[in-house]
Short mmCIF file of C-alpha atoms in Angstrom, two decimals:
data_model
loop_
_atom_site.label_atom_id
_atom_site.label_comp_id
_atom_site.label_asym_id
_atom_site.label_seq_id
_atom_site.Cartn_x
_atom_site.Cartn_y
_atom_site.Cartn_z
CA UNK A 242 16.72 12.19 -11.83
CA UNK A 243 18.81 8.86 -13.13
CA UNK A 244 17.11 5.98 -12.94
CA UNK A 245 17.19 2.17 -13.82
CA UNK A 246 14.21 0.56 -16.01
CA UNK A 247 14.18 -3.26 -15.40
CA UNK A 248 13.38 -4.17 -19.56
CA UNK A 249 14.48 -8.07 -19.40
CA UNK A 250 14.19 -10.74 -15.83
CA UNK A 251 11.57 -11.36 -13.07
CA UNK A 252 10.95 -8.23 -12.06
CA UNK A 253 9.89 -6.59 -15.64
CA UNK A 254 9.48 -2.74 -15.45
CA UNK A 255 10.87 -2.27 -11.99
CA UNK A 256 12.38 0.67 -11.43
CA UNK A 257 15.01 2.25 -9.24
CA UNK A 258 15.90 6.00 -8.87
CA UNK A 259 20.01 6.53 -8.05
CA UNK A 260 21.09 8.39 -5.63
CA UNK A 261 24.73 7.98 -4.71
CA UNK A 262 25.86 4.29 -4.76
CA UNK A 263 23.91 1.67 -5.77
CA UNK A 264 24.50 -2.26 -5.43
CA UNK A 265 23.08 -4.62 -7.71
CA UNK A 266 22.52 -8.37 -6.50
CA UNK A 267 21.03 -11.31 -5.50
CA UNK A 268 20.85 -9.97 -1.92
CA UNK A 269 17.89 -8.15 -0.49
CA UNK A 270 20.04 -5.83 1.45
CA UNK A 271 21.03 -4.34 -1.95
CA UNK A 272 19.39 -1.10 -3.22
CA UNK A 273 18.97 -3.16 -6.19
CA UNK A 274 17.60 -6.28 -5.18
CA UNK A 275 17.33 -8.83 -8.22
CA UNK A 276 16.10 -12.11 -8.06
CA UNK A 277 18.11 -14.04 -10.33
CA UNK A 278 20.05 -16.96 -9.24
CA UNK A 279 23.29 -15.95 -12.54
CA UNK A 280 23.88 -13.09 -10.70
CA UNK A 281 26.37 -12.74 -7.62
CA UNK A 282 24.96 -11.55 -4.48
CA UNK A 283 27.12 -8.22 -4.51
CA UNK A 284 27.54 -8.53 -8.57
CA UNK A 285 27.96 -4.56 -9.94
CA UNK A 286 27.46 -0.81 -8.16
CA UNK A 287 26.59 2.11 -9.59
CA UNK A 288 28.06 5.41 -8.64
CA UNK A 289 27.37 8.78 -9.09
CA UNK A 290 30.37 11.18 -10.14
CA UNK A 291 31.17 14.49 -10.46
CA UNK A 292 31.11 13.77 -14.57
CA UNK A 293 28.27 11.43 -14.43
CA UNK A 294 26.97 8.06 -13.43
CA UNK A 295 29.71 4.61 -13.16
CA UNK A 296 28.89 1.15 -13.07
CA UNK A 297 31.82 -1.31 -11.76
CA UNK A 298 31.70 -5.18 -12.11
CA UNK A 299 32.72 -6.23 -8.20
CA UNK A 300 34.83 -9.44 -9.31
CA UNK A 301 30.88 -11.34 -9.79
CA UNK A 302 31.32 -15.14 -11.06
CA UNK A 303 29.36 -14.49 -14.63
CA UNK A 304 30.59 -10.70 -14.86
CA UNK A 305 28.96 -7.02 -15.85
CA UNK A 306 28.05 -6.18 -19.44
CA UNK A 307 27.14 -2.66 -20.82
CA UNK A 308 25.61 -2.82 -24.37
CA UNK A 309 26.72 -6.59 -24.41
CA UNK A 310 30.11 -6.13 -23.75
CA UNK A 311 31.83 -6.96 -20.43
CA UNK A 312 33.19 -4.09 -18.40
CA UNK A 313 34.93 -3.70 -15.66
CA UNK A 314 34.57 0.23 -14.86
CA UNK A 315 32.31 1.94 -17.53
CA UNK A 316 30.97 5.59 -17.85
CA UNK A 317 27.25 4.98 -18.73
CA UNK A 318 25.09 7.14 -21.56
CA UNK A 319 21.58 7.73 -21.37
CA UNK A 320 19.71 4.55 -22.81
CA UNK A 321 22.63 2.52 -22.08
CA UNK A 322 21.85 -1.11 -21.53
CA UNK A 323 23.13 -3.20 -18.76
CA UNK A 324 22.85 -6.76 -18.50
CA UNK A 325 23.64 -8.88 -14.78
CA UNK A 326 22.77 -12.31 -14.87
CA UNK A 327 19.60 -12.57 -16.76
CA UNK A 328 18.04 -9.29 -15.88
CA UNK A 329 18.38 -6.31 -17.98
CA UNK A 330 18.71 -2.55 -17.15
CA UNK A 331 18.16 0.28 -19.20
CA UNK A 332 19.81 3.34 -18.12
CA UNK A 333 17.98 6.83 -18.30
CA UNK A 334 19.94 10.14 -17.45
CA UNK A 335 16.82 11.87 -17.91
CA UNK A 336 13.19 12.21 -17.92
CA UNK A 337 11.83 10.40 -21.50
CA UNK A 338 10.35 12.86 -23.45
CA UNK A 339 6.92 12.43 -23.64
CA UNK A 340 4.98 11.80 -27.51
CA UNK A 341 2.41 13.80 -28.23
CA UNK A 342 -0.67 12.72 -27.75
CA UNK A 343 -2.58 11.30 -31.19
CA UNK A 344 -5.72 12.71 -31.72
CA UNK A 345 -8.17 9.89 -32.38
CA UNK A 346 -11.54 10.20 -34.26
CA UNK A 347 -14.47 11.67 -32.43
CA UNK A 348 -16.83 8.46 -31.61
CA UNK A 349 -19.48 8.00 -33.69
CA UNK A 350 -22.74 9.67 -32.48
CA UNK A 351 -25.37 7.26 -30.71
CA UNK A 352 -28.38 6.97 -31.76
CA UNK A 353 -31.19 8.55 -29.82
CA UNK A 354 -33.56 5.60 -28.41
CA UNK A 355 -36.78 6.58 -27.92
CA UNK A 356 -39.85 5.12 -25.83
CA UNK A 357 -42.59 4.62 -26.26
CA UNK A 358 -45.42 6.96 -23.74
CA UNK A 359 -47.34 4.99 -21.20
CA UNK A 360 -51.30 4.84 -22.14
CA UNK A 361 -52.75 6.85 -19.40
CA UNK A 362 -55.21 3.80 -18.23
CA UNK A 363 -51.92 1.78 -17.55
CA UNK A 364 -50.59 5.01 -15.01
CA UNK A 365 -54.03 5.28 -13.54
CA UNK A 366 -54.09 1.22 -12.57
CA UNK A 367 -50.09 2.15 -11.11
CA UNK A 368 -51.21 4.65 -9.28
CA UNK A 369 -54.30 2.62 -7.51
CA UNK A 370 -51.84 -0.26 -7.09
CA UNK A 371 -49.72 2.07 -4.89
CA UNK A 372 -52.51 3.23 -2.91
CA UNK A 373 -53.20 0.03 -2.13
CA UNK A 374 -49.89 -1.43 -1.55
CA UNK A 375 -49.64 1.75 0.80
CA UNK A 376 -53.26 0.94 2.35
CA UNK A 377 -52.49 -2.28 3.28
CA UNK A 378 -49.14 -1.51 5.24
CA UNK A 379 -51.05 1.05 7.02
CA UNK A 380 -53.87 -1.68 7.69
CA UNK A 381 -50.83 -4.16 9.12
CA UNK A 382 -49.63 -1.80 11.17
CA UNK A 383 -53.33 -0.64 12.97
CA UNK A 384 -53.62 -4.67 13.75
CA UNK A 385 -50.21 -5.59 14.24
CA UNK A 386 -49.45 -2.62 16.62
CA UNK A 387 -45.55 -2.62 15.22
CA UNK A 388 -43.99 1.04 14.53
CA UNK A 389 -41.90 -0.73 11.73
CA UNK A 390 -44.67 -0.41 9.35
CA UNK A 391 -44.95 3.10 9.82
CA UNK A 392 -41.03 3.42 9.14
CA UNK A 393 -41.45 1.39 5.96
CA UNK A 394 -44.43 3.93 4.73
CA UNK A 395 -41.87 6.71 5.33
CA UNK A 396 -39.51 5.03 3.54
CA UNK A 397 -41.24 4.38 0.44
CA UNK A 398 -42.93 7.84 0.67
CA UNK A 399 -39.32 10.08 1.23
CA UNK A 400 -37.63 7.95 -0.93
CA UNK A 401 -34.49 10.40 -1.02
CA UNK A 402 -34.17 10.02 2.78
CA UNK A 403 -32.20 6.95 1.70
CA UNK A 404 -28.41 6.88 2.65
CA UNK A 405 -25.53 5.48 0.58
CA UNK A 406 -24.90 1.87 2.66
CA UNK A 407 -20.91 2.37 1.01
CA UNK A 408 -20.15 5.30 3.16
CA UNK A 409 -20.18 5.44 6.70
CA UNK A 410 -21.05 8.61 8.85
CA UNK A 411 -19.37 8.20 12.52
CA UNK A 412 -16.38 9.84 12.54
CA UNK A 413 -13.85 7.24 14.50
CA UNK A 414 -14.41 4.78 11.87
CA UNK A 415 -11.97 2.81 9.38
CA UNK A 416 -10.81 -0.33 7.77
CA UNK A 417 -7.50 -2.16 7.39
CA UNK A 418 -6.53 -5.03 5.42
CA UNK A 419 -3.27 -6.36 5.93
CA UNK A 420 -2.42 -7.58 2.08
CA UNK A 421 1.04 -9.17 2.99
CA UNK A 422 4.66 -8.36 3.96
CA UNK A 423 4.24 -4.85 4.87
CA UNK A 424 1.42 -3.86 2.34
CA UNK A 425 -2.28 -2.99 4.28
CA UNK A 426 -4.82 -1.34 2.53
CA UNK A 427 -6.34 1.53 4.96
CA UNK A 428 -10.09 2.44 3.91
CA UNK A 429 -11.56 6.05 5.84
CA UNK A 430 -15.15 5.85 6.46
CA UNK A 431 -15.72 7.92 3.37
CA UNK A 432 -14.52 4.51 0.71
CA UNK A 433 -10.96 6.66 0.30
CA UNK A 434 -8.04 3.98 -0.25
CA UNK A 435 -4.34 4.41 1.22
CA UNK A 436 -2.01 1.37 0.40
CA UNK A 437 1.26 1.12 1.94
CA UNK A 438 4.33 -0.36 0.64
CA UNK A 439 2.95 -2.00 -2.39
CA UNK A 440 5.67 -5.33 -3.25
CA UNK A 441 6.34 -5.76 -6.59
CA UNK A 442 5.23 -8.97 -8.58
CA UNK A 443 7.84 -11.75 -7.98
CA UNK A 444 9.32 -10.02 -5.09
CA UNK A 445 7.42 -12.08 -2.30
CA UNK A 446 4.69 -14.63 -3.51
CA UNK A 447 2.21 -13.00 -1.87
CA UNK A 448 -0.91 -13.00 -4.70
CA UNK A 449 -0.69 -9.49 -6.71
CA UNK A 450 -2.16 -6.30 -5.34
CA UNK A 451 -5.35 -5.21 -7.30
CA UNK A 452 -6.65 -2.91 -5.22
CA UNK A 453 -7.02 0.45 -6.80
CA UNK A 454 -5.96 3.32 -4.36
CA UNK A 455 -5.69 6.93 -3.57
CA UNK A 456 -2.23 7.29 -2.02
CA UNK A 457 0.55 4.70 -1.79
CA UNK A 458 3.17 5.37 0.31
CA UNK A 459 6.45 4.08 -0.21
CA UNK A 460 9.07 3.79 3.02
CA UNK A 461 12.01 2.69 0.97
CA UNK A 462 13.35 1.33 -2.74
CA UNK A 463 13.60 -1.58 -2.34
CA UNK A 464 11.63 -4.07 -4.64
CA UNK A 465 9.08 -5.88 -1.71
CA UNK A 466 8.30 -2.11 -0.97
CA UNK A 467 8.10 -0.10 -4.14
CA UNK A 468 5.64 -1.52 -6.28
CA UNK A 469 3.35 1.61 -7.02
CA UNK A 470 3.59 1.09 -10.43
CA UNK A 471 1.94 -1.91 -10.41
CA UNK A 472 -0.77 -0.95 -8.93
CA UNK A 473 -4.30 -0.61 -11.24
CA UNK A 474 -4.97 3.45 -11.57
CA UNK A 475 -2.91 5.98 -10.70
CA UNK A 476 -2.62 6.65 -7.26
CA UNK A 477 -0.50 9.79 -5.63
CA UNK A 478 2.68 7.72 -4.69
CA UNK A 479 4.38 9.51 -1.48
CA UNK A 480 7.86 8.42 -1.21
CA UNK A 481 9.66 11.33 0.38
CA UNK A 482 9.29 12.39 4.48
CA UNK A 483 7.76 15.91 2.94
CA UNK A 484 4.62 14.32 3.66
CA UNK A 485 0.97 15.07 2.46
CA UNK A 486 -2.70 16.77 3.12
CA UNK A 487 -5.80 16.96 1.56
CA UNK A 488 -9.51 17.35 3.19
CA UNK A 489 -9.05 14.03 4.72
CA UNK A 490 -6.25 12.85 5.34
CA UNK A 491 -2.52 13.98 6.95
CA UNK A 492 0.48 12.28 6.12
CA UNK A 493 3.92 13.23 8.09
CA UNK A 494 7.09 11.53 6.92
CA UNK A 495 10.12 10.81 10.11
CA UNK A 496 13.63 9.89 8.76
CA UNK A 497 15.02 6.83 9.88
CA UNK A 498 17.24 3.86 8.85
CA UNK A 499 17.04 0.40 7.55
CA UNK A 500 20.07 -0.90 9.59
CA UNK A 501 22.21 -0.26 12.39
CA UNK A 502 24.83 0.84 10.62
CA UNK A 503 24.00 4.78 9.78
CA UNK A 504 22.54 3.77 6.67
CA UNK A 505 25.53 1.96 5.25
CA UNK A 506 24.10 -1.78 5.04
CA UNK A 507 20.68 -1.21 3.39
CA UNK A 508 20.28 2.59 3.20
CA UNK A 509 17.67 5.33 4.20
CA UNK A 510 13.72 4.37 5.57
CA UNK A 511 10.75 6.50 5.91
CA UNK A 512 8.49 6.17 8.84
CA UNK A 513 4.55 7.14 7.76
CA UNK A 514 2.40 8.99 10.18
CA UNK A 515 -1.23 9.15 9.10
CA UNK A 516 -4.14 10.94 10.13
CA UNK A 517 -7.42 9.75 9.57
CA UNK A 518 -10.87 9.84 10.81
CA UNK A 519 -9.72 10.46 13.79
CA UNK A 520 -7.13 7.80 14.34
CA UNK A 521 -3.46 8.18 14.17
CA UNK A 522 -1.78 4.91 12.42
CA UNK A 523 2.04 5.00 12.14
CA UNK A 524 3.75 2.44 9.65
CA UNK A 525 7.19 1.94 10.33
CA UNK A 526 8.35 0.56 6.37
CA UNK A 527 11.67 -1.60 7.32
CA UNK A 528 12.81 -0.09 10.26
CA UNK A 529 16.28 -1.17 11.61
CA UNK A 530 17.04 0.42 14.34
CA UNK A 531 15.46 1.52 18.16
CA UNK A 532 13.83 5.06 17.63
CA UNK A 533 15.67 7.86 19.67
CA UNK A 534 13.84 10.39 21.32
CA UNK A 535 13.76 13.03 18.74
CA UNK A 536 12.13 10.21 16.43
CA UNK A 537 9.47 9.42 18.91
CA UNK A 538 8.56 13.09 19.60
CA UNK A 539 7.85 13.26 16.23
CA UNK A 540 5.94 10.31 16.47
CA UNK A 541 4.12 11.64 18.37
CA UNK A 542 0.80 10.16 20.05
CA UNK A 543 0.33 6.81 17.68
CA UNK A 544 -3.08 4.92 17.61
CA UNK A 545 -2.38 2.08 15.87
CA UNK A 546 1.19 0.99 15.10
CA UNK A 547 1.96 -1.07 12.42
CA UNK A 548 5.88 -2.62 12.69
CA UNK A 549 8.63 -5.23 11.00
CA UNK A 550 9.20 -7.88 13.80
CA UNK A 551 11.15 -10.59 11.32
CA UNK A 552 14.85 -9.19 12.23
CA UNK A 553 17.34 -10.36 9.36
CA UNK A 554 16.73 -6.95 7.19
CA UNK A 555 14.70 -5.32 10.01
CA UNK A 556 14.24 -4.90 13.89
CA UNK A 557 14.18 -8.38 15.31
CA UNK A 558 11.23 -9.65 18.02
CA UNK A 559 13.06 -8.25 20.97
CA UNK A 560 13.66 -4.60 19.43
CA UNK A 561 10.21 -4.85 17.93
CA UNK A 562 8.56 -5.05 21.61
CA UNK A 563 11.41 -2.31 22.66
CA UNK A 564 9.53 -0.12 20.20
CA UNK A 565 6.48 -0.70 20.93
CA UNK A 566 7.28 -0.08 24.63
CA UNK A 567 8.65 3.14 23.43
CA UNK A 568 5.57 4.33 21.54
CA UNK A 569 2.83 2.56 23.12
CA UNK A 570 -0.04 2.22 21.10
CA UNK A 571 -3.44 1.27 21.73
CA UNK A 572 -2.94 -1.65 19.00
CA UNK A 573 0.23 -3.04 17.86
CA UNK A 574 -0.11 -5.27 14.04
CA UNK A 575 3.38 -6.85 13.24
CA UNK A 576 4.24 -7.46 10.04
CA UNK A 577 7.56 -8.14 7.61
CA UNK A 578 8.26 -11.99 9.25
CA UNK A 579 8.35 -14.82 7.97
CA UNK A 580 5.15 -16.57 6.46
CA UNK A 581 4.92 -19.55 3.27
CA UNK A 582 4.82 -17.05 0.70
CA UNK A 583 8.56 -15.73 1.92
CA UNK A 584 11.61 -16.89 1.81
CA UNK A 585 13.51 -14.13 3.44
CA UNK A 586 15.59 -15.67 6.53
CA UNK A 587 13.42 -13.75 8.70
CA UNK A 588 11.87 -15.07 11.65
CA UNK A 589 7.69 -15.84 12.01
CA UNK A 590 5.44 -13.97 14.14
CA UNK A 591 5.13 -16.62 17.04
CA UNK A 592 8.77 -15.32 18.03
CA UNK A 593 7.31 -11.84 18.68
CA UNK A 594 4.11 -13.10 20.31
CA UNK A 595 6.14 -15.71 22.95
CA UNK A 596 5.46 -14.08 26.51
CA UNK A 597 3.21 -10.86 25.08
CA UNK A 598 -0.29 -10.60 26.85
CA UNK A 599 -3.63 -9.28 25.57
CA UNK A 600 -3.00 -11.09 21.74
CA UNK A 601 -5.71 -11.65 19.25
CA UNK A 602 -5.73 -13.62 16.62
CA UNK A 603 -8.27 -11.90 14.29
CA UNK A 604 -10.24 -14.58 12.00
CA UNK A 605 -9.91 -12.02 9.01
CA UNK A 606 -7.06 -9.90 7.16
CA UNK A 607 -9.27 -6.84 7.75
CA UNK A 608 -10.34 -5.49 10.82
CA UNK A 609 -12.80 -3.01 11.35
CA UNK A 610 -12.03 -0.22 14.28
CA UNK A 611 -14.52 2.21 15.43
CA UNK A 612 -13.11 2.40 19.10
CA UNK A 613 -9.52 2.10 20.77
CA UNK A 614 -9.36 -0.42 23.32
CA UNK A 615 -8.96 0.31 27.06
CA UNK A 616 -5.69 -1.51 27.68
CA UNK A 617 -2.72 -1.91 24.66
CA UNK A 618 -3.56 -4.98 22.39
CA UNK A 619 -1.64 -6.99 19.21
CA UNK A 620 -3.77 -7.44 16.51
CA UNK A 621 -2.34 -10.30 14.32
CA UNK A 622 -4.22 -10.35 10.90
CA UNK A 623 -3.95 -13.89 9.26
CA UNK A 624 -2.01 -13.74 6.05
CA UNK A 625 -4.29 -13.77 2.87
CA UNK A 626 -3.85 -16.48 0.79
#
């Protein structure tokens, strides 16, 4: 599949896959969303034809250059290099073939360490220690009368009845962190990691995502969204509505839009079901739109709903609650608005929360849920700073 490879601007190594038309420009409604204040906020498109890929300067104020010359309407080559503003492109038709792989030097062999054996006097004085240390919790407990002593003799005496304190056996049980914009981190009970749409560097000044994860899932391309790459390891990025399973965890993918336009404006969004120790958590990427009832079937029953409620690019406060009406959850988190480390023209939370009932305001990003509440709540996690 073509695709754009940001080599030069804020946004190094950013990359876009094309699929029809593409806009490039200083607006964030653009499938190509650059921060750079030389470029015009509609300033080139890229188009797919029947004879290949087009890119077409649209009249922008410092112009379009392929291979640094200015075009107006170019055919582009594979490795081509296109330059708006101060970001660069490069232009691949096709997958890079990969190098093969350099075989290095087998490491040097470590030296054996040896020990030294324990004198058998020393293990006999160890072993009466223990029978003491042993004696005298048993003595504790005869005078003290407390059954924890008995529990601690167990304990030291089945030491492989120990459990690992980093996993966690009930089944309803799991962690989210809300990292910014409309990133979480979701955490099973088991340590397993799912991130959703990862921003990239620059794109929001949010602080950089170093979490290392499992899956990322990716709602749309756009560059506040798609930052997989970024991310330390490397995670199984999900960024089509085929959806995903393993042993545990199920991932459904619902098509939807990111406007009201039929996908004109700002193009095609995924909405992410997930399944997951028992909880169903739907993340609705940058919805745009009020779900019809075909998209809510396939909702289905939702747990926990995580939605945009900063209008501008998404669903505005009043839609937001619309939605949420539609699906009702058990617990709403709303996310994608306006906080100091954005400066979208999107509105804050309080607009969403004015009138609402049953709101907390958790003390912490990340929230630990075991059990569903009795009654629908909104969760708002504070912003991590």
């Amino acid at each position: 599949m073509a695709r754009l490879i940001i080599t030069e601007g804020s946004l190094l190594g950013a990359e876009y896959k094309l699929e029809g038309t593409a806009v490039i420009g200083r607006d964030k409604a653009n499938a190509i969303f650059i921060d750079d204040s030389r470029a015009s906020r509609e300033h080139s498109k890229i188009t797919k034809e029947p004879d290949g890929f087009y890119i077409t300067d649209l009249e922008s104020s410092n112009g379009t250059k392929v291979n640094s010359e200015k075009i107006t309407i170019r055919k582009l080559s594979h490795g081509d290099t296109i330059t708006v503003g101060r970001t660069s492109f490069r232009f691949e038709e096709h997958e890079p073939i990969k190098k093969e792989q350099v075989k290095k030097d087998p490491a040097p062999e470590k030296k054996k360490i040896t020990t030294k054996k324990i004198p058998l006097l020393y293990k006999i004085i160890l072993v009466f220690i223990y029978i003491l240390f042993l004696g005298g919790l048993t003595w504790a407990a005869k005078y003290t009368g407390e059954r924890v002593f008995d529990k601690m003799v167990k304990a030291y005496q089945n030491p492989i009845n120990k459990t690992n304190s980093s996993i966690n056996t009930k089944d309803n049980y799991m962690k989210i962190k809300w990292l910014g914009h409309s990133a979480f981190a979701i955490t099973d009970k088991n340590g397993k990691v799912i991130i959703t749409d990862p921003y990239s560097p620059g794109s929001v000044n949010y602080s950089k995502i170093n979490m290392t994860a499992d899956i990322v899932t990716v709602s749309h391309q756009h560059a506040d969204h798609n930052g997989a790459k970024f991310l330390p390891g490397k995670p199984v990025v999900i960024d089509k509505e085929d959806g995903f399973m393993n042993d545990w965890i199920k991932i459904k993918g619902v098509a939807s839009l990111h406007d009201k336009t039929g996908g004109k404006d700002r193009g095609k969004n995924i909405i992410f079901v997930y399944e997951i120790n028992g909880f169903r958590i739907a993340h609705l990427g940058d919805l745009g739109h009020l779900l019809s009832k075909e998209q809510a079937d396939k909702l289905g029953q939702i747990d926990i709903l995580l939605v945009p409620v900063g209008g501008y690019y998404t669903i505005d406060a009043k839609d937001a609650t619309e939605v949420m009406n539609q699906i009702k959850p058990k617990i709403t988190v709303p996310m994608h608005y306006k906080t100091d480390a954005v400066n979208f023209p999107i509105s804050p939370v309080a607009v969403f929360l004015n009138d609402k009932q049953d709101v907390k305001m958790l003390p912490s990003s990340e929230a630990v849920i075991e059990n569903l509440p009795d009654k629908q709540e909104i969760w708002v996690l504070p912003y991590p700073k």
